[in-house]
CSV table of C-alpha atoms in Angstrom, one decimal:
chain,number,residue,atom,x,y,z
A,27,MET,CA,9.6,-0.9,26.2
A,28,ASP,CA,11.6,-2.6,28.8
A,29,GLN,CA,14.8,-4.2,27.8
A,30,ALA,CA,13.8,-7.2,30.0
A,31,GLN,CA,11.0,-8.0,27.6
A,32,ILE,CA,13.6,-9.0,25.0
A,33,GLU,CA,14.5,-12.6,24.6
A,34,VAL,CA,17.7,-13.4,22.7
A,35,ARG,CA,18.1,-16.8,21.2
A,36,VAL,CA,21.0,-18.3,19.3
A,37,LEU,CA,20.3,-20.5,16.2
A,38,SER,CA,22.6,-23.0,14.7
A,39,SER,CA,20.9,-23.0,11.4
A,40,LEU,CA,18.7,-20.6,9.5
A,41,SER,CA,16.5,-23.6,8.7
A,42,GLN,CA,15.2,-23.0,12.2
A,43,ILE,CA,13.5,-19.8,11.2
A,44,PRO,CA,11.2,-19.1,8.3
A,45,ALA,CA,12.7,-17.1,5.5
A,46,ALA,CA,9.9,-14.4,5.7
A,47,GLU,CA,10.5,-14.0,9.4
A,48,TRP,CA,14.2,-13.4,9.0
A,49,ASP,CA,13.8,-11.2,5.9
A,50,SER,CA,11.3,-9.0,7.8
A,51,CYS,CA,14.4,-7.7,9.7
A,52,ALA,CA,17.0,-8.3,7.0
A,53,CYS,CA,15.3,-6.7,4.1
A,54,PRO,CA,12.0,-5.0,5.0
A,55,GLU,CA,12.3,-2.7,2.1
A,56,ALA,CA,11.9,-5.7,-0.2
A,57,ALA,CA,8.4,-6.5,1.2
A,58,ASP,CA,7.0,-4.7,-1.9
A,59,GLY,CA,8.5,-7.2,-4.1
A,60,GLY,CA,11.6,-5.0,-5.0
A,61,ARG,CA,15.2,-5.8,-4.4
A,62,PRO,CA,16.8,-5.8,-1.0
A,63,LEU,CA,19.4,-3.1,-0.3
A,64,ASP,CA,21.8,-6.0,0.6
A,65,PRO,CA,21.3,-9.4,-1.0
A,66,PHE,CA,24.0,-10.9,1.3
A,67,THR,CA,22.0,-10.8,4.6
A,68,THR,CA,18.9,-12.3,3.0
A,69,HIS,CA,17.8,-15.7,4.2
A,70,ARG,CA,18.3,-17.2,0.8
A,71,PHE,CA,21.9,-16.1,0.5
A,72,LEU,CA,22.9,-17.1,4.0
A,73,ILE,CA,21.2,-20.5,3.9
A,74,ALA,CA,22.8,-21.2,0.5
A,75,LEU,CA,26.2,-20.9,2.4
A,76,GLU,CA,25.0,-23.4,4.8
A,77,HIS,CA,23.3,-25.9,2.5
A,78,SER,CA,26.3,-25.9,0.2
A,79,GLY,CA,28.8,-26.6,3.1
A,80,SER,CA,30.6,-23.3,2.5
A,81,VAL,CA,30.1,-22.6,6.2
A,82,GLY,CA,29.5,-25.1,9.0
A,83,ARG,CA,31.5,-28.0,10.2
A,84,GLY,CA,35.2,-28.1,9.1
A,85,THR,CA,35.1,-24.6,7.7
A,86,GLY,CA,35.9,-22.4,10.7
A,87,TRP,CA,32.7,-20.6,10.2
A,88,GLN,CA,30.1,-22.2,12.7
A,89,PRO,CA,26.7,-20.5,12.5
A,90,GLN,CA,25.6,-18.9,15.7
A,91,TYR,CA,22.8,-16.6,14.4
A,92,LEU,CA,21.5,-14.1,17.0
A,93,THR,CA,17.8,-13.5,17.1
A,94,ALA,CA,15.9,-11.2,19.4
A,95,TYR,CA,12.2,-11.4,20.2
A,96,LEU,CA,9.7,-9.0,21.8
A,97,ASP,CA,6.6,-10.7,23.0
A,98,GLY,CA,7.1,-13.5,20.6
A,99,MET,CA,7.8,-11.3,17.5
A,100,LEU,CA,11.2,-11.3,15.9
A,101,VAL,CA,12.5,-7.7,16.2
A,102,ALA,CA,16.2,-8.1,15.4
A,103,ALA,CA,18.7,-10.7,14.0
A,104,ALA,CA,22.4,-10.9,13.1
A,105,PRO,CA,24.5,-13.3,11.0
A,106,MET,CA,27.0,-14.4,13.6
A,107,TYR,CA,29.6,-17.2,13.4
A,108,ALA,CA,32.0,-18.7,15.9
A,109,LYS,CA,35.4,-18.5,14.1
A,110,SER,CA,38.5,-20.7,14.6
A,111,HIS,CA,40.6,-18.5,12.3
A,112,SER,CA,40.5,-15.1,10.6
A,113,GLN,CA,40.2,-16.1,7.0
A,114,GLY,CA,37.4,-14.9,4.7
A,115,GLU,CA,36.8,-11.6,6.6
A,116,TYR,CA,38.7,-8.9,4.7
A,117,ILE,CA,39.1,-6.7,8.0
A,118,PHE,CA,42.3,-8.4,9.0
A,119,ASP,CA,43.0,-9.0,12.8
A,120,HIS,CA,45.9,-11.5,12.3
A,121,SER,CA,48.3,-9.2,14.1
A,122,TRP,CA,45.9,-9.0,17.0
A,123,ALA,CA,45.7,-12.7,17.3
A,124,HIS,CA,49.4,-13.1,17.1
A,125,ALA,CA,50.0,-10.5,19.9
A,126,TYR,CA,47.3,-12.0,22.1
A,127,GLU,CA,48.6,-15.5,21.8
A,128,ASN,CA,52.2,-14.4,22.3
A,129,ALA,CA,51.0,-12.8,25.6
A,130,GLY,CA,49.6,-16.2,26.6
A,131,GLY,CA,46.0,-15.7,25.7
A,132,ARG,CA,43.7,-17.7,23.4
A,133,TYR,CA,42.3,-15.6,20.6
A,134,TYR,CA,40.3,-18.3,18.9
A,135,PRO,CA,37.4,-19.0,19.0
A,136,LYS,CA,35.9,-15.5,18.4
A,137,LEU,CA,32.5,-14.4,17.5
A,138,GLN,CA,32.1,-12.7,14.0
A,139,ILE,CA,29.0,-10.8,13.0
A,140,ALA,CA,29.5,-10.7,9.2
A,141,VAL,CA,28.6,-12.1,5.9
A,142,PRO,CA,31.2,-14.8,5.2
A,143,PHE,CA,33.7,-14.2,2.4
A,144,THR,CA,31.9,-10.9,1.5
A,145,PRO,CA,33.6,-7.6,1.9
A,146,ALA,CA,30.5,-5.6,1.1
A,147,THR,CA,29.0,-2.8,3.4
A,148,GLY,CA,25.6,-3.5,4.7
A,149,ARG,CA,23.5,-3.7,7.9
A,150,ARG,CA,24.9,-6.3,10.3
A,151,PHE,CA,22.4,-5.7,13.0
A,152,LEU,CA,19.1,-6.5,11.2
A,153,VAL,CA,16.3,-4.7,13.0
A,154,ARG,CA,12.6,-4.6,12.2
A,155,PRO,CA,11.6,-1.0,11.4
A,156,GLY,CA,10.5,0.9,14.5
A,157,TYR,CA,12.7,-1.1,16.8
A,158,GLU,CA,16.1,0.2,15.8
A,159,ALA,CA,17.6,1.2,19.1
A,160,LEU,CA,16.0,-1.6,21.1
A,161,GLY,CA,17.0,-4.2,18.5
A,162,MET,CA,20.6,-3.3,18.0
A,163,SER,CA,21.1,-2.9,21.8
A,164,ALA,CA,19.7,-6.4,22.4
A,165,LEU,CA,21.9,-7.9,19.7
A,166,VAL,CA,25.1,-6.2,21.0
A,167,GLN,CA,24.4,-7.2,24.6
A,168,GLY,CA,23.5,-10.7,23.5
A,169,ALA,CA,26.7,-11.2,21.5
A,170,VAL,CA,28.9,-9.8,24.3
A,171,GLN,CA,27.1,-11.8,27.0
A,172,LEU,CA,27.5,-15.0,24.8
A,173,ALA,CA,31.2,-14.3,24.5
A,174,ALA,CA,31.6,-13.7,28.2
A,175,ASP,CA,29.7,-16.7,29.2
A,176,ASN,CA,31.8,-18.9,26.9
A,177,GLN,CA,35.1,-17.2,27.7
A,178,VAL,CA,35.5,-16.1,24.1
A,179,SER,CA,38.2,-13.5,23.4
A,180,SER,CA,36.3,-11.1,21.2
A,181,VAL,CA,33.3,-10.1,19.1
A,182,HIS,CA,33.6,-8.4,15.7
A,183,ALA,CA,31.1,-6.9,13.4
A,184,THR,CA,32.7,-6.3,10.0
A,185,PHE,CA,31.5,-4.1,7.0
A,186,CYS,CA,28.7,-2.6,9.1
A,187,THR,CA,27.1,0.7,8.1
A,188,GLU,CA,28.4,4.0,9.3
A,189,ASP,CA,25.1,4.5,11.4
A,190,GLU,CA,25.8,1.1,13.1
A,191,ALA,CA,29.4,2.1,13.7
A,192,LEU,CA,28.4,5.3,15.5
A,193,ALA,CA,25.6,3.6,17.5
A,194,GLY,CA,28.1,0.8,18.4
A,195,GLU,CA,30.6,3.2,19.8
A,196,GLN,CA,28.0,4.8,22.0
A,197,MET,CA,27.4,1.2,23.3
A,198,GLY,CA,31.1,0.9,24.2
A,199,LEU,CA,32.3,-1.0,21.2
A,200,MET,CA,35.5,0.0,19.4
A,201,ALA,CA,35.1,1.3,15.9
A,202,ARG,CA,37.6,0.5,13.1
A,203,HIS,CA,37.8,2.4,9.8
A,204,SER,CA,39.2,0.9,6.5
A,205,GLN,CA,38.8,1.7,2.9
A,206,GLN,CA,37.6,0.4,-0.4
A,207,PHE,CA,37.2,1.8,-3.9
A,208,HIS,CA,33.6,2.5,-5.0
A,209,TRP,CA,32.2,4.0,-8.3
A,210,LEU,CA,29.4,6.6,-7.8
A,211,ASN,CA,26.8,7.2,-10.4
A,212,ASP,CA,26.3,11.0,-10.9
A,213,ASP,CA,23.2,10.5,-13.0
A,214,TYR,CA,25.2,9.5,-16.1
A,215,ALA,CA,23.2,8.8,-19.2
A,216,ASP,CA,25.8,6.4,-20.4
A,217,PHE,CA,29.4,5.4,-20.2
A,218,ASP,CA,30.5,8.3,-22.3
A,219,GLY,CA,28.7,10.6,-19.9
A,220,PHE,CA,30.9,9.1,-17.2
A,221,LEU,CA,34.0,9.5,-19.4
A,222,ALA,CA,33.2,13.1,-19.9
A,223,ALA,CA,33.7,13.8,-16.2
A,224,LEU,CA,37.3,12.5,-16.4
A,225,SER,CA,40.5,14.3,-17.2
A,226,SER,CA,41.4,14.0,-20.9
A,227,ARG,CA,44.4,11.6,-20.2
A,228,LYS,CA,42.3,9.2,-18.0
A,229,ARG,CA,39.5,9.3,-20.5
A,230,LYS,CA,41.9,8.3,-23.3
A,231,ASN,CA,43.5,5.6,-21.2
A,232,ILE,CA,40.1,4.0,-20.4
A,233,ARG,CA,39.0,4.0,-24.1
A,234,LYS,CA,42.3,2.4,-25.0
A,235,GLU,CA,41.9,-0.3,-22.3
A,236,ARG,CA,38.3,-1.0,-23.5
A,237,ALA,CA,39.5,-1.4,-27.1
A,238,GLN,CA,42.4,-3.7,-26.0
A,239,ALA,CA,40.1,-5.8,-24.0
A,240,CYS,CA,37.5,-6.2,-26.7
A,241,GLY,CA,40.2,-7.4,-29.1
A,242,PHE,CA,40.6,-10.8,-27.5
A,243,GLY,CA,38.7,-12.4,-30.4
A,244,GLY,CA,35.2,-13.1,-28.9
A,245,GLU,CA,32.2,-11.5,-27.3
A,246,ILE,CA,31.2,-10.3,-23.8
A,247,ARG,CA,27.8,-11.0,-22.5
A,248,THR,CA,26.0,-9.9,-19.3
A,249,LEU,CA,23.6,-12.6,-18.0
A,250,THR,CA,21.0,-12.4,-15.2
A,251,GLY,CA,17.8,-14.1,-14.3
A,252,ASP,CA,16.5,-16.7,-16.8
A,253,ASP,CA,19.5,-16.1,-19.1
A,254,LEU,CA,21.7,-17.9,-16.6
A,255,ARG,CA,22.1,-21.6,-17.3
A,256,PRO,CA,23.7,-24.4,-15.2
A,257,GLU,CA,26.6,-24.7,-17.8
A,258,HIS,CA,27.5,-21.1,-17.1
A,259,TRP,CA,28.4,-22.1,-13.5
A,260,ASP,CA,30.5,-25.0,-14.7
A,261,ALA,CA,32.7,-22.5,-16.5
A,262,PHE,CA,32.6,-19.9,-13.7
A,263,TRP,CA,33.6,-22.6,-11.2
A,264,GLN,CA,36.9,-23.0,-13.1
A,265,PHE,CA,37.5,-19.4,-13.0
A,266,TYR,CA,36.6,-19.2,-9.3
A,267,GLN,CA,38.9,-22.1,-8.4
A,268,ASP,CA,41.8,-20.6,-10.2
A,269,THR,CA,41.4,-17.2,-8.5
A,270,GLY,CA,40.8,-18.8,-5.0
A,271,SER,CA,43.8,-21.0,-5.1
A,272,ARG,CA,46.0,-18.1,-6.0
A,273,LYS,CA,44.5,-15.5,-3.5
A,274,TRP,CA,43.5,-17.6,-0.5
A,275,GLY,CA,45.1,-21.1,-1.0
A,276,MET,CA,41.7,-22.7,-1.6
A,277,PRO,CA,38.3,-21.5,-2.7
A,278,TYR,CA,36.0,-20.4,0.1
A,279,LEU,CA,32.8,-21.4,-1.6
A,280,THR,CA,31.9,-24.9,-2.7
A,281,ARG,CA,30.7,-25.9,-6.1
A,282,GLN,CA,27.3,-26.6,-4.7
A,283,PHE,CA,26.8,-23.0,-3.6
A,284,PHE,CA,26.6,-21.9,-7.3
A,285,ASP,CA,24.0,-24.5,-8.0
A,286,ILE,CA,21.9,-23.4,-5.1
A,287,ALA,CA,22.3,-19.8,-5.9
A,288,HIS,CA,21.2,-20.5,-9.5
A,289,GLU,CA,18.0,-22.0,-8.1
A,290,THR,CA,17.2,-19.3,-5.6
A,291,MET,CA,19.1,-16.1,-6.5
A,292,ALA,CA,19.3,-15.9,-10.3
A,293,ASP,CA,17.6,-12.5,-10.3
A,294,ASP,CA,20.1,-11.3,-7.7
A,295,MET,CA,23.2,-12.0,-9.9
A,296,ALA,CA,24.7,-10.5,-13.0
A,297,LEU,CA,27.4,-12.8,-14.6
A,298,ILE,CA,29.6,-11.1,-17.1
A,299,LEU,CA,31.2,-13.7,-19.5
A,300,ALA,CA,33.9,-13.3,-22.1
A,301,GLU,CA,33.3,-16.1,-24.7
A,302,ARG,CA,35.2,-17.1,-27.8
A,303,ASP,CA,33.6,-19.5,-30.2
A,304,GLY,CA,30.9,-20.0,-27.7
A,305,TYR,CA,33.1,-21.1,-24.9
A,306,PRO,CA,33.6,-19.0,-21.8
A,307,ILE,CA,37.3,-18.0,-21.1
A,308,ALA,CA,36.8,-15.4,-18.3
A,309,GLY,CA,34.0,-14.1,-16.1
A,310,ALA,CA,33.1,-11.7,-13.3
A,311,LEU,CA,30.1,-12.3,-10.9
A,312,ASN,CA,28.1,-9.5,-9.4
A,313,PHE,CA,25.3,-9.4,-7.0
A,314,ILE,CA,22.6,-6.8,-7.5
A,315,GLY,CA,21.2,-4.7,-4.7
A,316,ARG,CA,18.5,-2.1,-4.7
A,317,GLU,CA,20.9,0.7,-5.1
A,318,THR,CA,24.3,-1.0,-5.6
A,319,LEU,CA,26.0,-3.5,-7.9
A,320,PHE,CA,28.4,-5.6,-5.7
A,321,GLY,CA,31.3,-7.0,-7.7
A,322,ARG,CA,32.4,-10.3,-6.1
A,323,TYR,CA,34.4,-12.8,-8.0
A,324,TRP,CA,36.6,-12.9,-11.2
A,325,GLY,CA,38.6,-15.5,-12.9
A,326,CYS,CA,39.7,-16.7,-16.3
A,327,THR,CA,41.4,-19.6,-18.1
A,328,GLU,CA,43.1,-17.4,-20.6
A,329,HIS,CA,44.9,-14.0,-20.0
A,330,HIS,CA,44.2,-11.1,-22.3
A,331,ALA,CA,45.3,-7.5,-22.0
A,332,CYS,CA,42.8,-5.4,-20.0
A,333,LEU,CA,40.1,-8.1,-20.0
A,334,HIS,CA,40.0,-8.0,-16.2
A,335,PHE,CA,39.4,-4.3,-16.2
A,336,GLU,CA,36.7,-4.6,-18.7
A,337,LEU,CA,34.7,-7.4,-17.1
A,338,CYS,CA,35.1,-6.2,-13.5
A,339,TYR,CA,35.0,-2.5,-13.7
A,340,TYR,CA,33.8,-1.1,-17.0
A,341,ARG,CA,31.0,-3.6,-17.6
A,342,ALA,CA,29.9,-3.1,-14.0
A,343,ILE,CA,29.7,0.6,-14.7
A,344,ASP,CA,27.7,-0.1,-17.9
A,345,PHE,CA,25.2,-2.3,-16.0
A,346,ALA,CA,24.9,0.2,-13.1
A,347,ILE,CA,24.1,3.1,-15.5
A,348,ALA,CA,21.6,1.0,-17.4
A,349,GLU,CA,19.8,-0.2,-14.3
A,350,GLY,CA,19.9,3.2,-12.5
A,351,LEU,CA,22.0,2.0,-9.7
A,352,ALA,CA,23.7,4.5,-7.4
A,353,ARG,CA,27.1,2.8,-7.1
A,354,VAL,CA,29.4,-0.1,-7.7
A,355,GLU,CA,31.3,-1.7,-4.9
A,356,ALA,CA,34.2,-3.5,-6.5
A,357,GLY,CA,35.3,-5.5,-3.5
A,358,ALA,CA,38.4,-5.4,-1.3
A,359,GLN,CA,41.7,-3.7,-2.0
A,360,GLY,CA,43.1,-2.4,-5.4
A,361,GLU,CA,44.4,1.0,-5.7
A,362,HIS,CA,44.5,0.3,-9.4
A,363,LYS,CA,40.8,0.9,-9.4
A,364,LEU,CA,41.4,4.6,-8.7
A,365,ALA,CA,42.4,5.4,-12.3
A,366,ARG,CA,39.2,3.7,-13.5
A,367,GLY,CA,36.8,5.9,-11.7
A,368,TYR,CA,36.5,4.2,-8.5
A,369,LEU,CA,37.2,6.4,-5.5
A,370,PRO,CA,38.4,5.6,-2.0
A,371,THR,CA,35.4,5.2,0.4
A,372,ARG,CA,35.6,4.6,4.2
A,373,THR,CA,34.3,1.3,5.5
A,374,HIS,CA,33.5,0.4,9.1
A,375,SER,CA,33.6,-2.4,11.7
A,376,LEU,CA,33.0,-2.8,15.4
A,377,HIS,CA,35.0,-4.7,18.0
A,378,TRP,CA,34.7,-5.9,21.6
A,379,VAL,CA,37.7,-7.5,23.3
A,380,SER,CA,37.3,-9.2,26.7
A,381,ASP,CA,40.7,-8.5,28.1
A,382,PRO,CA,40.7,-4.8,29.3
A,383,GLY,CA,44.5,-4.3,28.8
A,384,PHE,CA,44.4,-5.8,25.4
A,385,ALA,CA,41.4,-3.8,24.5
A,386,ASP,CA,43.1,-0.6,25.6
A,387,ALA,CA,46.2,-1.4,23.4
A,388,ILE,CA,43.8,-2.1,20.4
A,389,LYS,CA,41.9,1.1,21.0
A,390,LYS,CA,45.1,3.2,20.7
A,391,TYR,CA,46.1,1.3,17.6
A,392,LEU,CA,42.6,2.0,16.0
A,393,ASP,CA,42.8,5.7,16.8
A,394,ALA,CA,46.1,5.9,15.0
A,395,GLU,CA,44.9,3.8,12.1
A,396,ALA,CA,41.8,5.9,11.7
A,397,ARG,CA,43.9,9.0,11.2
A,398,ALA,CA,46.1,7.2,8.7
A,399,VAL,CA,43.1,6.0,6.7
A,400,GLY,CA,41.6,9.4,6.7
A,401,GLU,CA,44.8,10.9,5.4
A,402,GLU,CA,45.2,8.2,2.7
A,403,ILE,CA,41.6,8.7,1.5
A,404,GLU,CA,42.2,12.4,1.2
A,405,ILE,CA,45.4,12.0,-0.8
A,406,LEU,CA,44.0,9.3,-3.1
A,407,THR,CA,40.9,11.3,-3.8
A,408,ASP,CA,43.0,14.2,-4.9
A,409,TYR,CA,44.8,11.8,-7.3
A,410,GLY,CA,41.5,10.6,-8.7
A,411,PRO,CA,40.8,10.7,-12.5
A,412,PHE,CA,38.0,13.3,-12.4
A,413,ARG,CA,38.5,16.7,-13.9
A,414,LYS,CA,39.8,19.5,-11.6
A,415,SER,CA,38.4,23.0,-11.5
A,416,ASN,CA,41.7,24.4,-12.9
A,417,PRO,CA,40.9,24.9,-16.7
A,418,GLU,CA,44.4,23.9,-17.6
A,419,GLU,CA,43.9,20.5,-16.1
A,420,GLN,CA,40.7,19.9,-18.1
A,421,GLN,CA,42.4,20.1,-21.5
């Protein structure tokens, strides 16, 4: 197939494309009625961000969705945004922006291929099966050409898959490697089966934390699908606002996002609530993928010992085991997750910078950073909570 046959278009809203057409590239595995691998690139999630005002005018996330057509058929798409800042990305380039602007350049706007406010690994170059190489090439060339035509400093694709990172490097993009902490399901029958794989000390500590958490004086429930009610989102909005104001200065998502998600994505969400006397005091929101539980938001109106660990980490493990999910991705940062069974895992992003000299400096930095990340993952993994082969360490 000739690359010249591909037509790349930029859409300012997902309302310009039918959901089924977008999802034929975003989640073809869900055509059988099952779950998508990644709920965050589905039409319903991305358009909820738009319709709720979480992205768009005044947010610094201006939709510029890339689509690629072959003989009138959509073969590839990418959630792309024109960014006027670097907030809500979790692969931080603030130092790049500072250096570039100190040298007299203009770093913003930039183009970001990403799911806003979502540090979860998934495909960023959404390609219809059978068109993988052609589709990704068209999207990469389209993004770079759009940046060049509009004198934009850079293009970034964050939390892409490892395969995309390797393919992007072959196309001349710069790869960057970071890390998160993920829990992996080794076919555990239940939580006790997971605990049995840990060292004695870590096992005892987790049991102690779970007992402390459950002593807050109420009950903990996991709600999904029809069990979710509008009043649950009233409570969770309070939690989310508190966490957002402390971590980011202001919440990224609007209140309306949760109302829209309730209508269109209830089956994609698992809300874990701690309640006392029937009133929620803390909550953790997860999104459910085909193989992965994605932990996203946590908040509370009361602080109780270890309740955060219980709702965000241990109940997520319970849910993943019960549902037969392969992993739990618990979001960005947090070495405290290591002692709770979440191991360091490499994450990936791709970058293109228009200025050759600046690009060369970034490439050298990324090479050094990659070595440091690799060494840190190796060290942290060795300090993990799982039993070692040495019999003395298993006692």
